[in-house]
Coordinates of C-alpha atoms in Angstrom, one line a residue:
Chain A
X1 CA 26.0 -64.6 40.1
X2 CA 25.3 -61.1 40.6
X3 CA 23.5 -61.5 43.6
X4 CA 26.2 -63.6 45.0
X5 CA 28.9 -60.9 44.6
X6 CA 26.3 -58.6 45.9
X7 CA 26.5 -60.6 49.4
X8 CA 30.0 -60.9 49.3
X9 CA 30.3 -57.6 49.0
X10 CA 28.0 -56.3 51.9
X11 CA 29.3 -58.7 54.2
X12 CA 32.9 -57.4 53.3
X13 CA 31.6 -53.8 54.5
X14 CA 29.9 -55.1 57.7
X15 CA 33.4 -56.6 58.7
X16 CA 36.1 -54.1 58.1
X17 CA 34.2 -51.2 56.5
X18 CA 35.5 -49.2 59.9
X19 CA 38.8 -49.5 58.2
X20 CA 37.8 -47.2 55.7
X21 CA 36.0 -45.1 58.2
X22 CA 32.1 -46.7 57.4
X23 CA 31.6 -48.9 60.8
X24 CA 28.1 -50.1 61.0
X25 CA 29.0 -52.8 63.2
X26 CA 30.7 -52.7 67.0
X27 CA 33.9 -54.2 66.6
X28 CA 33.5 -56.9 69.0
X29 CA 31.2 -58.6 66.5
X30 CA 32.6 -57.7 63.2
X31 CA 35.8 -59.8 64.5
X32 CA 32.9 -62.9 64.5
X33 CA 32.6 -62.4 60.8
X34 CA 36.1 -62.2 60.1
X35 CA 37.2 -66.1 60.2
X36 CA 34.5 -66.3 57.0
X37 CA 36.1 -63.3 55.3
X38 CA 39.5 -64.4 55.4
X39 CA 40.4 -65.4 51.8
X40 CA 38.3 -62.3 50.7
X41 CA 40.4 -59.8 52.8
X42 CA 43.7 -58.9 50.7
X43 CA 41.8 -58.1 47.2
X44 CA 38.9 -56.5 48.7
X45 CA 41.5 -54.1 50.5
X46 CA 42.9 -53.6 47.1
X47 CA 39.5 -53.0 45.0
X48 CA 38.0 -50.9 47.7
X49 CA 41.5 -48.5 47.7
X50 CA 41.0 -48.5 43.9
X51 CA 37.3 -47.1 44.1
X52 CA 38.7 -44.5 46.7
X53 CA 41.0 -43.3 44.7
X54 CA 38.9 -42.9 41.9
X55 CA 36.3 -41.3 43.9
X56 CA 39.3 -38.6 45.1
X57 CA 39.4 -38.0 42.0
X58 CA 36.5 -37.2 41.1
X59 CA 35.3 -34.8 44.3
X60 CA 38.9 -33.3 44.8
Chain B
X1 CA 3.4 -31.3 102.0
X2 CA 7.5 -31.2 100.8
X3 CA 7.6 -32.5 97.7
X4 CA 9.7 -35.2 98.6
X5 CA 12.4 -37.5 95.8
X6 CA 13.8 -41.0 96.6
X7 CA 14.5 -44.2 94.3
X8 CA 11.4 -45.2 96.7
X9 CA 8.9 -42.9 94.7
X10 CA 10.2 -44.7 91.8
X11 CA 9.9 -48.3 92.7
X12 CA 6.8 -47.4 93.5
X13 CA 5.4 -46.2 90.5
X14 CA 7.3 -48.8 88.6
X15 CA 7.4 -52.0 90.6
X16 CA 8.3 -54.0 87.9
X17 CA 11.7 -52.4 87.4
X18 CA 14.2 -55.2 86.9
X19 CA 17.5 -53.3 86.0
X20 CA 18.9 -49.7 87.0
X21 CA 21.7 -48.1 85.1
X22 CA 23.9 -45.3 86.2
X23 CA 25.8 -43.5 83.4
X24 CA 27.8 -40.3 83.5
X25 CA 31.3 -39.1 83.4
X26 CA 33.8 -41.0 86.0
X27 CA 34.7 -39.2 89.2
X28 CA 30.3 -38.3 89.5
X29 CA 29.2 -40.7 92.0
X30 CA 28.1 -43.5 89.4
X31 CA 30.0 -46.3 91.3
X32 CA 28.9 -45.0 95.1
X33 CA 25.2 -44.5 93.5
X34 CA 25.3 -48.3 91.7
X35 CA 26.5 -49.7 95.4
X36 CA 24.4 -48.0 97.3
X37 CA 20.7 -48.8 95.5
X38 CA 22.2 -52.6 95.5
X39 CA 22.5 -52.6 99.0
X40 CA 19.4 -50.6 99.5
X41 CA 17.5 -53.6 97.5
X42 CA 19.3 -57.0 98.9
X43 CA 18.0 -55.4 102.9
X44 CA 14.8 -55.5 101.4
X45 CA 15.3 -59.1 100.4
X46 CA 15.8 -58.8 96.8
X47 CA 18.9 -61.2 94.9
X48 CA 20.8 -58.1 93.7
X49 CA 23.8 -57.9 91.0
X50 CA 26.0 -54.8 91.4
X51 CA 28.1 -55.1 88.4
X52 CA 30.9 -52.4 87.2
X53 CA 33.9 -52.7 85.1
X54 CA 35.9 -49.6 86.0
X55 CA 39.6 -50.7 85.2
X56 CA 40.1 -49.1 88.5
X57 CA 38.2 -51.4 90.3
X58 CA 36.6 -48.9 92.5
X59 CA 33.7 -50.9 93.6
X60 CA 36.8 -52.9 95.3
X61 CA 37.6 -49.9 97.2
X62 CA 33.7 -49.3 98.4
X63 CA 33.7 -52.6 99.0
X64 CA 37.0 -52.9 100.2
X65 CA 37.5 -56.1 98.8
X66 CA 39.5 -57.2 95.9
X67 CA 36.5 -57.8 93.5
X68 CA 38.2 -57.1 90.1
X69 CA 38.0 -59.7 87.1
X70 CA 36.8 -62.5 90.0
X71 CA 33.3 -63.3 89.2
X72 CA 30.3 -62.7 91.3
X73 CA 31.0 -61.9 94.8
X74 CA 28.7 -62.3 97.7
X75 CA 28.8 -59.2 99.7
X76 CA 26.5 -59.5 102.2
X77 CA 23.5 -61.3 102.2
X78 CA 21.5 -61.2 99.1
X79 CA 24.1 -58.7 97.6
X80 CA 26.5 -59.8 94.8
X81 CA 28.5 -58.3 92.9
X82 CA 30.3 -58.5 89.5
X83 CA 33.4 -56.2 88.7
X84 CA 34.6 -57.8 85.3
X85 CA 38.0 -57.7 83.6
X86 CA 37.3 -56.3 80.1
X87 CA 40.7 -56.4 79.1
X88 CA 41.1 -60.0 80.2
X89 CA 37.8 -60.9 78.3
X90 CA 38.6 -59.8 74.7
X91 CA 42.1 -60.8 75.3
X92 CA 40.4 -64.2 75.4
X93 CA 37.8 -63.6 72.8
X94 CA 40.2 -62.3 70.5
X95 CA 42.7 -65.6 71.1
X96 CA 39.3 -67.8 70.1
X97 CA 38.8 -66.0 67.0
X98 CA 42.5 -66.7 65.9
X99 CA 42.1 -70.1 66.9
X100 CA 38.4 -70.2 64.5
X101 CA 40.9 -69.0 61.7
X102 CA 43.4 -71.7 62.1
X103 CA 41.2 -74.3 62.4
X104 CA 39.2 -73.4 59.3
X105 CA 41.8 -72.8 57.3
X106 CA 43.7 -75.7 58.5
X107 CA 46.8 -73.0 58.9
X108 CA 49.4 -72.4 61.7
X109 CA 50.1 -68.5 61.6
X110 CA 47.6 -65.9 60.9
X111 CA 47.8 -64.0 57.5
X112 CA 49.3 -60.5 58.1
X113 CA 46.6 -58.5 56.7
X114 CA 44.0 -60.1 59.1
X115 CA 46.3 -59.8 61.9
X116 CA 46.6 -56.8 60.9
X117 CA 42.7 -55.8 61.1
X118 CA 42.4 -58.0 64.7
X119 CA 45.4 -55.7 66.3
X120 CA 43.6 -52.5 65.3
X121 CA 39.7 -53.2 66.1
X122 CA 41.3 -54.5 69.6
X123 CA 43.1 -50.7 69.7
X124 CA 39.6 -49.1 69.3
X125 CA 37.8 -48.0 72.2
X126 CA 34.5 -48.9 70.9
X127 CA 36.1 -52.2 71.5
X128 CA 36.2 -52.1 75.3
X129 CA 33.1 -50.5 75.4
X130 CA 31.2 -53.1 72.9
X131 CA 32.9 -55.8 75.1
X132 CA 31.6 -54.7 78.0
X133 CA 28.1 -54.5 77.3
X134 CA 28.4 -58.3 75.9
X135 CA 29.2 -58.9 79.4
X136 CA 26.0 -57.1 80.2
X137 CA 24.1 -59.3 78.0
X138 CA 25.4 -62.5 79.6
X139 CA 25.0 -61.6 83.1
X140 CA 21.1 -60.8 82.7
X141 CA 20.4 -63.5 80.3
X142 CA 21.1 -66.0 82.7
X143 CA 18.5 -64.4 85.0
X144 CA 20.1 -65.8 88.1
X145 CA 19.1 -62.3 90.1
X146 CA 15.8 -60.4 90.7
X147 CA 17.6 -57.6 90.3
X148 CA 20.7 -55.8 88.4
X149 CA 22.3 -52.7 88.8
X150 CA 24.9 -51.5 86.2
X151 CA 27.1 -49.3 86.8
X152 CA 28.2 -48.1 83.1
X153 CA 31.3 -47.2 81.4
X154 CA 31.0 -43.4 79.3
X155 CA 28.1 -44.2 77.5
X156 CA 28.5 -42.8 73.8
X157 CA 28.4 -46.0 71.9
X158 CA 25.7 -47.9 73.9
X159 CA 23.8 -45.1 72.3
X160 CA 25.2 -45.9 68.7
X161 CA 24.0 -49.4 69.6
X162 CA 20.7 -48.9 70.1
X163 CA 20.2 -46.9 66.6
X164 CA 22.5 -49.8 65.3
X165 CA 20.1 -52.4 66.3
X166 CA 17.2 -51.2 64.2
X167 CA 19.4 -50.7 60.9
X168 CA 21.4 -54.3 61.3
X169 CA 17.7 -55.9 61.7
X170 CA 16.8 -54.9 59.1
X171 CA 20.2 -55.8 56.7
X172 CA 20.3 -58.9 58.4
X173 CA 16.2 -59.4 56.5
X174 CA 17.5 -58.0 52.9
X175 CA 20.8 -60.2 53.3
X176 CA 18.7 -63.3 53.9
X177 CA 16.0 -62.8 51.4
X178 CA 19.1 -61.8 48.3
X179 CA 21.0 -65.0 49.7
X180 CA 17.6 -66.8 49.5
X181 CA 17.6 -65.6 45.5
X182 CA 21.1 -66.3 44.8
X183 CA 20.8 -69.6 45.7
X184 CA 18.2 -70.6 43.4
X185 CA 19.9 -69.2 40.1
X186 CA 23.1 -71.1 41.2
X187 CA 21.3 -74.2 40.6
X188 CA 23.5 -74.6 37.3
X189 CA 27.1 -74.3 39.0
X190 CA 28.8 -77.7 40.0
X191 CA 26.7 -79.4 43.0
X192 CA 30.1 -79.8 45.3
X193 CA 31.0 -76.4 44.7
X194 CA 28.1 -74.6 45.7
X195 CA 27.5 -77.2 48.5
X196 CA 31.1 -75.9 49.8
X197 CA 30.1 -72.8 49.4
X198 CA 26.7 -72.8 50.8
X199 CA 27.6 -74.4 53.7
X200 CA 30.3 -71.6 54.3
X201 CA 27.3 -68.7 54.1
X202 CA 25.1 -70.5 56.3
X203 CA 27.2 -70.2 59.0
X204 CA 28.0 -66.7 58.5
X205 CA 24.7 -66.2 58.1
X206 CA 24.0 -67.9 61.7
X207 CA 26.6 -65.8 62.9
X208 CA 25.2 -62.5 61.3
X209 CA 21.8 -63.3 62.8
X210 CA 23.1 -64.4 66.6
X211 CA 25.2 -60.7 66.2
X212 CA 22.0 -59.1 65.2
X213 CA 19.8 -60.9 68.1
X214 CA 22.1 -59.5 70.9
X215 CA 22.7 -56.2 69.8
X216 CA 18.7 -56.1 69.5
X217 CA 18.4 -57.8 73.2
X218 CA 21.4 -55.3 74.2
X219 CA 19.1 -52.6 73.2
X220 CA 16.0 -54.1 74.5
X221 CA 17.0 -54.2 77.7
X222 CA 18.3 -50.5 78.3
X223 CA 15.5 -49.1 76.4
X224 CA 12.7 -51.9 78.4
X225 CA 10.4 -48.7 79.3
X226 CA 9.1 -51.0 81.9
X227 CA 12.3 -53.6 83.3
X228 CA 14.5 -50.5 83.1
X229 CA 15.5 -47.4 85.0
X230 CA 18.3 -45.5 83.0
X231 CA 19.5 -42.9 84.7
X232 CA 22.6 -40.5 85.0
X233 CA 24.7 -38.9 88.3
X234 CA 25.5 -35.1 87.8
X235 CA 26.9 -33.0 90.7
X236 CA 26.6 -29.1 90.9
X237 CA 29.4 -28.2 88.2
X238 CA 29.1 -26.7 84.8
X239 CA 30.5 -29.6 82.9
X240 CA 28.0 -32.5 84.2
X241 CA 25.0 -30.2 84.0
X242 CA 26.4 -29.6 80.2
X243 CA 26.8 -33.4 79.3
X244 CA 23.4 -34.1 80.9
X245 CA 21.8 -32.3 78.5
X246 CA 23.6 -33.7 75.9
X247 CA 22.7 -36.7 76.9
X248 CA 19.1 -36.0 77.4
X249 CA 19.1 -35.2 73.5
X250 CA 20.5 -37.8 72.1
X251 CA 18.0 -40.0 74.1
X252 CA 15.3 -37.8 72.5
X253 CA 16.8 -37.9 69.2
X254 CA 16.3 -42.1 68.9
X255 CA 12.9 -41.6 70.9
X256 CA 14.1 -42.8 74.4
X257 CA 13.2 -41.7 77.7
X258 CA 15.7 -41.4 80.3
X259 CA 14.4 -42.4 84.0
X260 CA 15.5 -39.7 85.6
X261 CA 19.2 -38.1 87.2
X262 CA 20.6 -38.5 90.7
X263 CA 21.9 -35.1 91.9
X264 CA 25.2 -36.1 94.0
X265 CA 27.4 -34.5 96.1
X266 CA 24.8 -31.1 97.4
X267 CA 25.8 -29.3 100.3
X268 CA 22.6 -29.1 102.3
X269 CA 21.7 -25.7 102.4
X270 CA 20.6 -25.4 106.0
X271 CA 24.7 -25.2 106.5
X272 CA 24.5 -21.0 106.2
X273 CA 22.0 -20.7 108.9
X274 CA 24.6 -22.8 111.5
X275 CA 26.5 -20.4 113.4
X276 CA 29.1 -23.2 114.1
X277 CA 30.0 -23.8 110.6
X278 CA 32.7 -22.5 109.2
X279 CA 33.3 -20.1 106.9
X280 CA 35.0 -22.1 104.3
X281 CA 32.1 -24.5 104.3
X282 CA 29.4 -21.6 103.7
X283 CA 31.4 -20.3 100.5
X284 CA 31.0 -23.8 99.1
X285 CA 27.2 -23.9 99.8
X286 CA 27.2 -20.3 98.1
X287 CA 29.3 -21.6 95.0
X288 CA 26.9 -24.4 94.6
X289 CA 23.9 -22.4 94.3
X290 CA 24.1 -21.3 90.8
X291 CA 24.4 -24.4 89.5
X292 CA 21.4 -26.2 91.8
X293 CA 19.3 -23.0 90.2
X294 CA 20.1 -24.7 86.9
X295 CA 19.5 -28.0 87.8
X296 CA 16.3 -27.4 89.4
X297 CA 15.4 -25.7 86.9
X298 CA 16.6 -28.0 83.8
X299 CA 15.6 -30.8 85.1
X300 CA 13.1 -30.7 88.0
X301 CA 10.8 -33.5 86.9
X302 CA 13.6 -35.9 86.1
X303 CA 15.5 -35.8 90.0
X304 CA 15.1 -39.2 91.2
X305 CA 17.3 -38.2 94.1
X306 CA 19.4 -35.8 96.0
X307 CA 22.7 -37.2 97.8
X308 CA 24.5 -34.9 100.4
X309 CA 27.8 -33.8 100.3
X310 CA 29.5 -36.8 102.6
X311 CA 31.8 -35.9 105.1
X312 CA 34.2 -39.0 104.0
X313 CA 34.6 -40.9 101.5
X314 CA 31.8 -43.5 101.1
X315 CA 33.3 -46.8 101.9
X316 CA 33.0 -49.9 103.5
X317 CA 29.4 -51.3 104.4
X318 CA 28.5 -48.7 106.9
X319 CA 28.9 -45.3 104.7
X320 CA 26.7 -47.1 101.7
X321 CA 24.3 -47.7 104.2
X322 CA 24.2 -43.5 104.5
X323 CA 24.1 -43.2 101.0
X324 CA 21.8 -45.8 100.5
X325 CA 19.2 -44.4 102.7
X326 CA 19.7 -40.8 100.7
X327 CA 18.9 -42.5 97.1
X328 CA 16.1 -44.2 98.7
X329 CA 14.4 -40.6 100.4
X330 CA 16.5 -37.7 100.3
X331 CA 17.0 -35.6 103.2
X332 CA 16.7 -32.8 100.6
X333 CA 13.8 -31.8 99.2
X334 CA 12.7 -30.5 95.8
X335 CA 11.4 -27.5 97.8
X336 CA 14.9 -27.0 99.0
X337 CA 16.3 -26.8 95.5
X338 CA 13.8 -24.4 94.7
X339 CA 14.3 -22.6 98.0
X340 CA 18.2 -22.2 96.9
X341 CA 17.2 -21.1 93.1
X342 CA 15.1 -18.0 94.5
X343 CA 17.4 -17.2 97.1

């Protein structure tokens, strides 16, 4: 199961990781991925924020 | 014996060149150069692709033909070219991918957050940039020509590409191999659920892997140290001499080796010993020279080929033909250049 999130989770930062300023793919593909990450996209958005925020934290 | 430069001396000692690139800032002599060595090919009977995709359509004005966003264009004989519509083509791209949504999701309106993320990676210019060399891709995968010419847009992310396409390779392996795991501890969860699912990653995974393939072919073919001349226009000013030795580092930097550059728009020095010419004319050869010290001396071994200073504007058939015959064996020498640096 852990693996699984593990996937989720690296595919989620391949799409829209450039939202959060880590692009590592050109947008003209990531918007490919994007029909598979669709029910994925609002509470990743949310969890990622979250671990920003804590990281802010933590270095400011 | 004049040490003599030309696209000639090049096709000789690469005969198997398949694709030339011409990258620099607009405004250089990228579009003029791109037309030029096209022609220069299809009169020596060679099916040539000129393609471009300045939104200002200037190979349309060399040509002086409406090309823009109408497909591939015979010229002349053996000379096509290809002036695409970026803008047009991930307007369309971008239209399919909503349409993917709806039709997986079995929905009518796109959810605002992912509309959201589609209306801001179209904003980016990495966009435009990424779209065009897609278009690239296309153009020489169906091998329809013996030859292509590019004539590229500002070239910082085809760069980015080329260091991406080693790091995505090898994501793309790890992400296959841990999917590969994953699947055989889920053996326990409920067989229509992970079928769903499954069938769900597989596709992404198909998709991942055909993103990886032509980012890898994308980098393949401008880094083909054999199939591929990459090269860059500079004229006798400050700033292009500055971003041409940017450039030449970042190609060093990921291990690449740049063909050579095209030195455009040089007065000929012979100009100050004419009596007839006028004053004006002689300042600007003077002016020049401190820059054509610096490019002879940066980059001597790169020139591929000197271009005149053109006495109009290089259009229609007849002035590429001038041009043409300059890329292919410049009037001016390297001895010139150095001739000017001592002087």
């Amino acid at each position: 199961m852990k693996e699984k999130m593990y996937i989720e989770y690296l595919f989620m930062l391949m799409t829209i990781g450039d939202m959060m300023g880590i692009p590592l793919l050109p947008p003209y593909y990531t918007l490919r991925l994007l029909p598979y990450m669709v029910p994925n996209i609002k509470g990743w958005k949310l969890r990622m924020l979250r671990e920003r925020d804590f990281t802010d934290i933590v270095t400011g | 014996m004049p040490r003599s430069v030309g696209f000639k001396y090049l096709f000789e000692k690469r005969p198997e060149l398949k694709i030339a690139i011409f990258a620099g800032k607009g405004g250089l002599g990228k579009t003029t150069s791109s037309a030029a060595l096209s022609y220069k090919l299809s009169t020596m009977g060679k099916r040539v692709l000129c393609f471009s995709t300045d939104p200002q359509a200037s190979l349309s004005d060399i040509f002086e033909k409406d090309l823009f966003g109408k497909g591939e264009i015979e010229i002349s004989k053996n000379l096509y070219v290809l002036e695409i519509d970026a803008d047009k083509r991930i307007k369309e791209y971008v239209d399919s991918i909503r349409q993917k949504i709806k039709d997986m999701y079995k929905i009518e309106e796109i959810p605002r957050e992912v509309e959201d993320y589609i209306e801001s990676a179209v904003a980016e210019p990495a966009m435009y940039e990424s779209a065009v060399y897609d278009a690239m891709l296309d153009v020489v995968s169906q091998n329809k020509y013996d030859f292509y010419v590019f004539d590229m847009p500002p070239f910082g992310h085809g760069i980015r590409m080329v260091a991406m396409a080693d790091i995505l390779s090898k994501w793309v392996d790890k992400i296959t191999e841990a999917r590969r795991q994953a699947y055989e501890y889920e053996k326990v969860a409920s067989r229509l659920k992970r079928e769903k699912y499954t069938e769900r990653e597989d596709q992404l995974l198909k998709e991942l892997e055909s993103i990886r393939d032509r980012i890898v072919s994308f980098s393949r073919l401008i880094t083909d140290p054999k199939g591929t001349a990459f090269t860059m226009v500079l004229i006798p000013e400050k700033m292009a001499i500055v971003d041409t030795e940017k450039a030449l580092k970042m190609f060093e930097e990921l291990g690449l080796r740049m063909s050579g550059v095209v030195v455009n728009q040089v007065y000929p020095p012979a100009i100050l010993e004419d009596p007839r010419a006028p004053e004006y004319l002689k300042k600007r050869v003077e002016a020049q020279k401190p820059f054509l010290r610096e490019i002879y001396e940066k980059f001597e071994d790169l020139i591929l080929a000197i271009i005149p200073m053109l006495r109009r504007e290089p259009r229609g058939l007849e002035m590429i033909e001038a041009v043409a015959k300059e890329l292919w064996e410049s009037t001016i020498t390297l001895d010139d250049l150095e001739a000017i640096s001592k002087r």
